[in-house]
PDB file of C-alpha atoms and ligand atoms in Angstrom:
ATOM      1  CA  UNK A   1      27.408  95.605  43.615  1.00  0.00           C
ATOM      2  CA  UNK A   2      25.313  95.605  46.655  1.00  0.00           C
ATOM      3  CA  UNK A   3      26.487  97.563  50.275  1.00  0.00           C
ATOM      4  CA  UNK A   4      28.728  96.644  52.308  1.00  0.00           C
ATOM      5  CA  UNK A   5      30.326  94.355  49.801  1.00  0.00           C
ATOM      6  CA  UNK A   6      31.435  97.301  47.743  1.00  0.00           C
ATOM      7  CA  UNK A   7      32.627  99.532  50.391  1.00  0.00           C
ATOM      8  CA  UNK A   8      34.988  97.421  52.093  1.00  0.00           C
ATOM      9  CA  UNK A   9      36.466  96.393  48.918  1.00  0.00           C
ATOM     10  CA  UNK A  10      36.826  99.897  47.674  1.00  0.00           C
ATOM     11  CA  UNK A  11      38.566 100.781  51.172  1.00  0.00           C
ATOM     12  CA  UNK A  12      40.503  97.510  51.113  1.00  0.00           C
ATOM     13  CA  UNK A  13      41.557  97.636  47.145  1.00  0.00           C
ATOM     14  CA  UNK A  14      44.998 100.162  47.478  1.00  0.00           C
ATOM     15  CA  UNK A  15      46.244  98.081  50.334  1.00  0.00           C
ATOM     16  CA  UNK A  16      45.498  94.654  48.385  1.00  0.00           C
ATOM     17  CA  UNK A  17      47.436  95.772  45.494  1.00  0.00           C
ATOM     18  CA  UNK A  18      49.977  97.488  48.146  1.00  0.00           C
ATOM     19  CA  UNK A  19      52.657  94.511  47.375  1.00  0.00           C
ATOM     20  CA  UNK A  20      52.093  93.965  43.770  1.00  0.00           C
ATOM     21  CA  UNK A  21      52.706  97.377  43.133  1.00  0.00           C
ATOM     22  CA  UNK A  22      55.851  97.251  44.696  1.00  0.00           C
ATOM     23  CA  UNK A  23      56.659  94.417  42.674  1.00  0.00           C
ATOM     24  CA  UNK A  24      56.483  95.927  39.505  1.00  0.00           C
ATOM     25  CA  UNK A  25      53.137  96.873  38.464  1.00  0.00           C
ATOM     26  CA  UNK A  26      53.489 100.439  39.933  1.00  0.00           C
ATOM     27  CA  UNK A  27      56.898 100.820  37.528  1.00  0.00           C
ATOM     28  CA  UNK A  28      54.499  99.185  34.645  1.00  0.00           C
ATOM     29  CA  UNK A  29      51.363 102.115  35.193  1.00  0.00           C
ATOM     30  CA  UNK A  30      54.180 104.337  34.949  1.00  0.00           C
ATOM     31  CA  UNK A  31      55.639 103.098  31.596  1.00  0.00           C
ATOM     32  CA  UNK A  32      52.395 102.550  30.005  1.00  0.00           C
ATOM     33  CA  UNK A  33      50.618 106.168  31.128  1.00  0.00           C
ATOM     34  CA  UNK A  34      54.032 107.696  29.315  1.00  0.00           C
ATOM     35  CA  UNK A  35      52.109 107.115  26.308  1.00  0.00           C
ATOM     36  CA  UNK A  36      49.081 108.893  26.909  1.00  0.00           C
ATOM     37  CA  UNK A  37      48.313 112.287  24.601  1.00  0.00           C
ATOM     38  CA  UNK A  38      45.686 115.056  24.337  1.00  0.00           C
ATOM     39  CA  UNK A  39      42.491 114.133  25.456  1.00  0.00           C
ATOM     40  CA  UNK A  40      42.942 111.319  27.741  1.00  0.00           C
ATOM     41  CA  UNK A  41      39.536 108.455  29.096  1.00  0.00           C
ATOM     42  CA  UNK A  42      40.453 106.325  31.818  1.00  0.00           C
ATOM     43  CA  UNK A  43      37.620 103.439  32.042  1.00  0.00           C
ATOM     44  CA  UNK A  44      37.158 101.702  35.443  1.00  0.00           C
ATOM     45  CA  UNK A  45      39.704 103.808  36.988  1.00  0.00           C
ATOM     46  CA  UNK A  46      38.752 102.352  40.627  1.00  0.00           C
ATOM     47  CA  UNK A  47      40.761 104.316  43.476  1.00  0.00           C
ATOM     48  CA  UNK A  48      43.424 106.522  42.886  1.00  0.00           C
ATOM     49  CA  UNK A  49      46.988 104.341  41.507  1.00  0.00           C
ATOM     50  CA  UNK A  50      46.819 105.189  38.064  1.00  0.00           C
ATOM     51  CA  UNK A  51      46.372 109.255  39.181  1.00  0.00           C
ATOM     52  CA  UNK A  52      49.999 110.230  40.164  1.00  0.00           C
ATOM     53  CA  UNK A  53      51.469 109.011  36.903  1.00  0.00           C
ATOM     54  CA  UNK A  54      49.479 111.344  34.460  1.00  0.00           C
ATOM     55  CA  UNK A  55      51.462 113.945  32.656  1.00  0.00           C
ATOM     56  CA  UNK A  56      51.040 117.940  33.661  1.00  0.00           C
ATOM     57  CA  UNK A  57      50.785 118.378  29.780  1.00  0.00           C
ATOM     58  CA  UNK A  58      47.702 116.382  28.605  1.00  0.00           C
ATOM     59  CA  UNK A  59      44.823 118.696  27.701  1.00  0.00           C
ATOM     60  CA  UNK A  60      41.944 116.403  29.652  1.00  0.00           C
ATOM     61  CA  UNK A  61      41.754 114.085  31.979  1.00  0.00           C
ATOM     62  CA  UNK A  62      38.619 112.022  32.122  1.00  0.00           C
ATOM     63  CA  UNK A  63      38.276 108.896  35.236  1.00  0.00           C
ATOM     64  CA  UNK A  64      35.319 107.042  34.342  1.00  0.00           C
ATOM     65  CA  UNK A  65      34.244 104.287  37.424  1.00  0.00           C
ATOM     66  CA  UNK A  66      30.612 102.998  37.443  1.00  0.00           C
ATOM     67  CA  UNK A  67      31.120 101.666  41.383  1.00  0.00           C
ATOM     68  CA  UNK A  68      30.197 104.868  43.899  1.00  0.00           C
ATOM     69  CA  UNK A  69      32.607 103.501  46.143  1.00  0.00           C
ATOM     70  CA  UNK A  70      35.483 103.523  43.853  1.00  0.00           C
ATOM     71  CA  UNK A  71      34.209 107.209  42.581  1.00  0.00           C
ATOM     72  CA  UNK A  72      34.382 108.581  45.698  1.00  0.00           C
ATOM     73  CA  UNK A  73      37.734 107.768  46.155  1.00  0.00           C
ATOM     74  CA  UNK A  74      38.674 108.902  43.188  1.00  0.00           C
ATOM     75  CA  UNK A  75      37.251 112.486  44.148  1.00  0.00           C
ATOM     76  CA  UNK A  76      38.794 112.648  47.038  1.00  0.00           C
ATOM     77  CA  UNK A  77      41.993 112.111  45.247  1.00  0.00           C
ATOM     78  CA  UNK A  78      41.372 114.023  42.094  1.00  0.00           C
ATOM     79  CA  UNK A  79      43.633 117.188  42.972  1.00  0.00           C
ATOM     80  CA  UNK A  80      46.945 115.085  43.144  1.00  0.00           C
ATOM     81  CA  UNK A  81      46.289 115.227  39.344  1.00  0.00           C
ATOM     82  CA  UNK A  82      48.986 117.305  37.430  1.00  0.00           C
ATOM     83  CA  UNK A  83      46.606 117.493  34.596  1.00  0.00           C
ATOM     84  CA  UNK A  84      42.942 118.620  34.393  1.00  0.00           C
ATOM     85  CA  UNK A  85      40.865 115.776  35.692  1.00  0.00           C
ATOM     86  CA  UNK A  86      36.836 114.960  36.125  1.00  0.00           C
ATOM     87  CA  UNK A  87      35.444 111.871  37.851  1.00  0.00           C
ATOM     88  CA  UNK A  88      32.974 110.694  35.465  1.00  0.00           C
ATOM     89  CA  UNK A  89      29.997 107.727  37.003  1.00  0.00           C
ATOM     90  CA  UNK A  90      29.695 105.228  34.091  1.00  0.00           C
ATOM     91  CA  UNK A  91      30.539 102.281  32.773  1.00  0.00           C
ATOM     92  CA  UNK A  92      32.632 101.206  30.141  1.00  0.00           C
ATOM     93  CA  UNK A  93      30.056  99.635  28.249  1.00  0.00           C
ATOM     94  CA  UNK A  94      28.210 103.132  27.991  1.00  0.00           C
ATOM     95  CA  UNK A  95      30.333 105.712  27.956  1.00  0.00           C
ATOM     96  CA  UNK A  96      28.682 109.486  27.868  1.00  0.00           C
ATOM     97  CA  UNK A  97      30.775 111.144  25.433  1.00  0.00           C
ATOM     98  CA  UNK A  98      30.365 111.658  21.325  1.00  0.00           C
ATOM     99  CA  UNK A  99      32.403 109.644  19.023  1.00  0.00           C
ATOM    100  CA  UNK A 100      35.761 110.586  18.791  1.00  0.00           C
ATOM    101  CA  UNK A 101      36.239 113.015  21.952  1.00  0.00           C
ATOM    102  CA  UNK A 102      39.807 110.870  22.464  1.00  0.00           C
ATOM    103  CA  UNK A 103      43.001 110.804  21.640  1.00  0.00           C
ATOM    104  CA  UNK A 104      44.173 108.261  23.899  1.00  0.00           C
ATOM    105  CA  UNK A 105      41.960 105.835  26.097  1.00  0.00           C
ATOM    106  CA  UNK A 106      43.604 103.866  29.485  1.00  0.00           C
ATOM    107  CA  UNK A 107      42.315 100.355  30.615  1.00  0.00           C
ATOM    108  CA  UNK A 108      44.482  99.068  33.411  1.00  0.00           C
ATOM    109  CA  UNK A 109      42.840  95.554  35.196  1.00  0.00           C
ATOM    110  CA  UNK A 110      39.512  95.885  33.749  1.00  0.00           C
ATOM    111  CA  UNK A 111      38.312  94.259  31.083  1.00  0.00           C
ATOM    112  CA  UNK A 112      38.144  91.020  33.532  1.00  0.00           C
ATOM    113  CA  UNK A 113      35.572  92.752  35.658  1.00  0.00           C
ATOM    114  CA  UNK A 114      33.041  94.189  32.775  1.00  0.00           C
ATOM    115  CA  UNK A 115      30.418  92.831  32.047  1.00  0.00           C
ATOM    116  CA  UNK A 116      30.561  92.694  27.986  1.00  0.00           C
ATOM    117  CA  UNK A 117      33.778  92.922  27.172  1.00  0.00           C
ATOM    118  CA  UNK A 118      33.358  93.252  23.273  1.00  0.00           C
ATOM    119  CA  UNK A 119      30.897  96.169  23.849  1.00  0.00           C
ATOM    120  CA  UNK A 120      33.522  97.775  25.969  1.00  0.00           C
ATOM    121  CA  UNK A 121      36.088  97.487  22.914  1.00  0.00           C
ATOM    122  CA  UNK A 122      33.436  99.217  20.641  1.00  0.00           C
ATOM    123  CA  UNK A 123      32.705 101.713  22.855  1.00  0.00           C
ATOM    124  CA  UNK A 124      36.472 102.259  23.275  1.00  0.00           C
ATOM    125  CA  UNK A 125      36.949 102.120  19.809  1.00  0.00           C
ATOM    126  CA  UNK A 126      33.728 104.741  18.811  1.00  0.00           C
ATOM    127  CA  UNK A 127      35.206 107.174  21.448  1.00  0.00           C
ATOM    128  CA  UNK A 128      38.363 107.294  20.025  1.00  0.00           C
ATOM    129  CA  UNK A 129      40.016 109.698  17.344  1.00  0.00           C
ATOM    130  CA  UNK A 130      40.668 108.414  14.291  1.00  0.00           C
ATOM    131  CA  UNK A 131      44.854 107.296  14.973  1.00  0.00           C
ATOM    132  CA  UNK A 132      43.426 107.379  18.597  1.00  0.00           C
ATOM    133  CA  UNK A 133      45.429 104.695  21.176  1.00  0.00           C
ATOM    134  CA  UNK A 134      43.879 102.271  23.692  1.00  0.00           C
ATOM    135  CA  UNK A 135      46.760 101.661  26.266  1.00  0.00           C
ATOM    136  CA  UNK A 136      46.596  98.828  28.265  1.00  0.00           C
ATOM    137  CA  UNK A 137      47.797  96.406  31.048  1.00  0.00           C
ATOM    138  CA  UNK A 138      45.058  93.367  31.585  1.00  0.00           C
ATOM    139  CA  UNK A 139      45.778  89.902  33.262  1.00  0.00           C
ATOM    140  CA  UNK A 140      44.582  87.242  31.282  1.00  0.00           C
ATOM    141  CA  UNK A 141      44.313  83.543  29.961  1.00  0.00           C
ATOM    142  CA  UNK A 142      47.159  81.249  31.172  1.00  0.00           C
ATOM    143  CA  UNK A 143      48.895  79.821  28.105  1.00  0.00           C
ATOM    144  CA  UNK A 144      49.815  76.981  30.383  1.00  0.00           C
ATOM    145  CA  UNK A 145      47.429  74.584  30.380  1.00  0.00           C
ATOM    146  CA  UNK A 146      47.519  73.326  33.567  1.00  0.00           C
ATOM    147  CA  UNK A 147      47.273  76.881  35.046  1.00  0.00           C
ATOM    148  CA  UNK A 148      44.540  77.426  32.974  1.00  0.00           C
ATOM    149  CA  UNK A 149      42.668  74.759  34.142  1.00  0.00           C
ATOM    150  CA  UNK A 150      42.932  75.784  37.483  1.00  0.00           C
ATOM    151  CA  UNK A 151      41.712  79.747  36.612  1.00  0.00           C
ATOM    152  CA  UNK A 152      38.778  77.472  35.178  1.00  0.00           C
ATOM    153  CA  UNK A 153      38.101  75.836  38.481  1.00  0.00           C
ATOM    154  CA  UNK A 154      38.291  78.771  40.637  1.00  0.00           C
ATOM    155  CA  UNK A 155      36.708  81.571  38.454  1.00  0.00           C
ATOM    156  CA  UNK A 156      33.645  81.577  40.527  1.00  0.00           C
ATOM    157  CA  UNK A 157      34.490  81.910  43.991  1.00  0.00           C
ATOM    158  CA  UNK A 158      37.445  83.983  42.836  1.00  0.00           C
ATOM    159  CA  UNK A 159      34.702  86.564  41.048  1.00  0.00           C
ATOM    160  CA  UNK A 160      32.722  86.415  44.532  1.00  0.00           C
ATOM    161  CA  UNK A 161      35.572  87.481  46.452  1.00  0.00           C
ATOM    162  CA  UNK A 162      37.407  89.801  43.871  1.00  0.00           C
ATOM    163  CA  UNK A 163      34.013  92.360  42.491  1.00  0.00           C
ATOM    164  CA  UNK A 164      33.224  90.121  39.769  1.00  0.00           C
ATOM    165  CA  UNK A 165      36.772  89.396  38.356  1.00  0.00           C
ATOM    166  CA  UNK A 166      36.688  86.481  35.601  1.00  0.00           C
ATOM    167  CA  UNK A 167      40.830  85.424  36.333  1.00  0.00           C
ATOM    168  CA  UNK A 168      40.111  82.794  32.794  1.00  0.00           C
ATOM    169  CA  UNK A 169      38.944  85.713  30.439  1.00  0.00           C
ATOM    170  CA  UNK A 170      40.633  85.430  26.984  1.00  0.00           C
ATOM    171  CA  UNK A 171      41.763  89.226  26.804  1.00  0.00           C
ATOM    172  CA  UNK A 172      43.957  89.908  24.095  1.00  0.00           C
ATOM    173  CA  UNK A 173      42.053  87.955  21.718  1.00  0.00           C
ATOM    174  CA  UNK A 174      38.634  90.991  22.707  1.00  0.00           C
ATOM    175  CA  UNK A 175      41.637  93.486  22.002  1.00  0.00           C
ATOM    176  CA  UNK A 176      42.626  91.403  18.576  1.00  0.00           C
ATOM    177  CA  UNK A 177      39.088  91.640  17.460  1.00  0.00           C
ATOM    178  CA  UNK A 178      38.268  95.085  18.066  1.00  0.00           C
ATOM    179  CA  UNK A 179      41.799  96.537  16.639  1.00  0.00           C
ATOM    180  CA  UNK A 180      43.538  95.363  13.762  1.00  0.00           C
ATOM    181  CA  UNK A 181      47.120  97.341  15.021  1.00  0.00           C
ATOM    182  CA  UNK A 182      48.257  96.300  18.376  1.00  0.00           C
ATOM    183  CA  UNK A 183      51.840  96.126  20.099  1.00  0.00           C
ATOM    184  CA  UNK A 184      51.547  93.898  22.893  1.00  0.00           C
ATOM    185  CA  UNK A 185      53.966  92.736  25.644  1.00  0.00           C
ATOM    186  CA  UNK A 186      53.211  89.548  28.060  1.00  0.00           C
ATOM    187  CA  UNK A 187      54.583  89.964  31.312  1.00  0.00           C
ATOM    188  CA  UNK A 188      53.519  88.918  34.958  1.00  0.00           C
ATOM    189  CA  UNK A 189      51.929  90.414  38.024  1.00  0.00           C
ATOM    190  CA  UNK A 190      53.518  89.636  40.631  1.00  0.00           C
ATOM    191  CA  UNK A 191      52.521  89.952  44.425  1.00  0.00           C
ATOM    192  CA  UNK A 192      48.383  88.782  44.041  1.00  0.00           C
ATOM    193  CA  UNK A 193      47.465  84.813  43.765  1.00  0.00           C
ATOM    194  CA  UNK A 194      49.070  83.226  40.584  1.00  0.00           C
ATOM    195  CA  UNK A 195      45.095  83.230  38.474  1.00  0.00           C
ATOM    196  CA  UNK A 196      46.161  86.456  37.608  1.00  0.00           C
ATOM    197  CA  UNK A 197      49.737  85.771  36.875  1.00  0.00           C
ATOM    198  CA  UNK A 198      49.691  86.298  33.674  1.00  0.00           C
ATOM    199  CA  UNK A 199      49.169  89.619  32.246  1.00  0.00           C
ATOM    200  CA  UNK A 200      49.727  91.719  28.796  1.00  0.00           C
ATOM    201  CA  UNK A 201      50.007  94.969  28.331  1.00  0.00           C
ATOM    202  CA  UNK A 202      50.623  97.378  25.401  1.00  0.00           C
ATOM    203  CA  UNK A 203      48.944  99.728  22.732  1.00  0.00           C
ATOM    204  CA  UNK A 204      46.767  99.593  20.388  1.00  0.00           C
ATOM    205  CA  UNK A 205      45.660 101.821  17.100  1.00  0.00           C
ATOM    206  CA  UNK A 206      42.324 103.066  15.569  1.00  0.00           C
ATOM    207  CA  UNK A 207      42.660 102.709  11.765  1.00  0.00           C
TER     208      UNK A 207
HETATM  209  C1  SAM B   1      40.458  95.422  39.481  1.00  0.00           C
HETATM  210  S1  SAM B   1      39.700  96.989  39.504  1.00  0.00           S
HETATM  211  C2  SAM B   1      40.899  97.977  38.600  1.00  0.00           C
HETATM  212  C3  SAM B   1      40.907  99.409  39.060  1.00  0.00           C
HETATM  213  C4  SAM B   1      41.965 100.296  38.401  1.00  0.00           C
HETATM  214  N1  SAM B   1      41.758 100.403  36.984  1.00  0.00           N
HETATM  215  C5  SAM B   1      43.365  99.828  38.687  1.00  0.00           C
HETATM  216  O1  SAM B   1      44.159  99.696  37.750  1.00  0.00           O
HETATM  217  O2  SAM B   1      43.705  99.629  39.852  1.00  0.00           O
HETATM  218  C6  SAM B   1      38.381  96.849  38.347  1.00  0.00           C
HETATM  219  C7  SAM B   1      37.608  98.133  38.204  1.00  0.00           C
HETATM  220  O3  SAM B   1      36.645  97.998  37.157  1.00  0.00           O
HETATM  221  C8  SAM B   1      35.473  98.645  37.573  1.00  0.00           C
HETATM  222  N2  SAM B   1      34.328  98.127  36.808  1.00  0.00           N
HETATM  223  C9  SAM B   1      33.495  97.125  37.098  1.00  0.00           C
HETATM  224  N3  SAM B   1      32.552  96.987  36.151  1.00  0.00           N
HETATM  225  C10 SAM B   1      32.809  97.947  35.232  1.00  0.00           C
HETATM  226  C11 SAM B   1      32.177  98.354  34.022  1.00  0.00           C
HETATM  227  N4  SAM B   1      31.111  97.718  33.546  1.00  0.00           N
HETATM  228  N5  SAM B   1      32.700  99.408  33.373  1.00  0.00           N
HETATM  229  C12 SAM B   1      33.806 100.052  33.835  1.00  0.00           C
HETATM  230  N6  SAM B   1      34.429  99.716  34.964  1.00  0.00           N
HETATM  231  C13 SAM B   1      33.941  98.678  35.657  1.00  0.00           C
HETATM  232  C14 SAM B   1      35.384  98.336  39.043  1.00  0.00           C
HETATM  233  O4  SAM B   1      34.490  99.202  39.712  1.00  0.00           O
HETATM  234  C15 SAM B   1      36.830  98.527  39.451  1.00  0.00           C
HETATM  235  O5  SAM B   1      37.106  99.861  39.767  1.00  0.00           O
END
């Protein structure tokens, strides 16, 4: 994403989300990072609000972010970590690692901003253990139609003024394809516009 564009939103992001984390989506990182074993990938980790909530026990801690902005930040706060972390410049769609380096992989509000979604599963999926977990929380799809018409509408100037954000992406249905064992919970985010309303968030399994 092209300078200044990308600085400003990596500065602005934390205080963006400032409310909705408040709201609940703080209390949901928390809930869903609980899960996390071993070897852990974050993908797209942007600035620094998953960081606090990662057990002292896990054996790794990898942040992937492809943005230099974003990476920066998440150097800077790398040492709040209780586990041992690395800030890792790549994207999702190619990550640098063998197959199965993971035990557990972390996606939290990015598979709307990627650019291939479906690679990103594989590439999720090939860096995983065997029994490996993706863990989740994504904003998706309205299943109200009317709502869904209007994430339609606005998807382009929303994905000019939110990094590339698509707010009408079909989500779970990527995460459906690329794993056969999922548990999945719909809830909402509460405290950004209503186009991202409606969120999931969950686990899923590597055969
Ligand atoms: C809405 S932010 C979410 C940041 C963070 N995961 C969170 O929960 O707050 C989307 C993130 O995806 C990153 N991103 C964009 N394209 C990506 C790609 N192809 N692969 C991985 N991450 C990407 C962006 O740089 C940004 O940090």
């Amino acid at each position: 994403m092209a300078w200044p564009y990308a600085m400003v939103f990596a500065t602005l992001y934390d205080a963006v989300f400032l409310w909705a984390e408040r709201k609940g989506l703080r209390a949901m990182r928390k809930e869903l990072l609980s899960h996390c074993t071993g070897n852990v990938l974050e993908i797209g980790a942007g600035t620094d609000l998953n960081i606090g909530h990662y057990d002292a026990g896990l054996a790794r801690l990898v942040l992937t972010e492809p943005e230099p902005y974003m990476a920066a930040k998440l150097r800077a706060a790398v040492g709040r970590a209780r586990a041992p972390a690395e800030v890792v410049e790549a994207p999702a769609e190619s990550l640098p690692f063998p197959d199965a380096t993971f035990d557990t992989v972390v996606s939290t509000l990015v598979l709307c901003t990627v650019r291939s979604p479906d690679v990103v599963i594989s590439e999720v999926r090939r860096v995983l253990k065997p029994g490996g977990r993706f863990l989740f929380i994504e904003h998706v799809r309205s299943d109200n139609r009317r709502l869904a018409k209007w994430q339609d509408r606005l998807r382009g100037p929303w994905s000019l003024f939110a990094y590339g954000c698509q707010c009408n992406r079909n989500t779970l249905e990527t995460i459906q394809r690329g794993f056969a064992t999922q548990q999945v919970s719909r809830d909402r985010l509460i405290g950004l516009t209503p186009l991202l309303r409606p969120l999931v968030r969950g686990q899923a399994r590597t055969a």
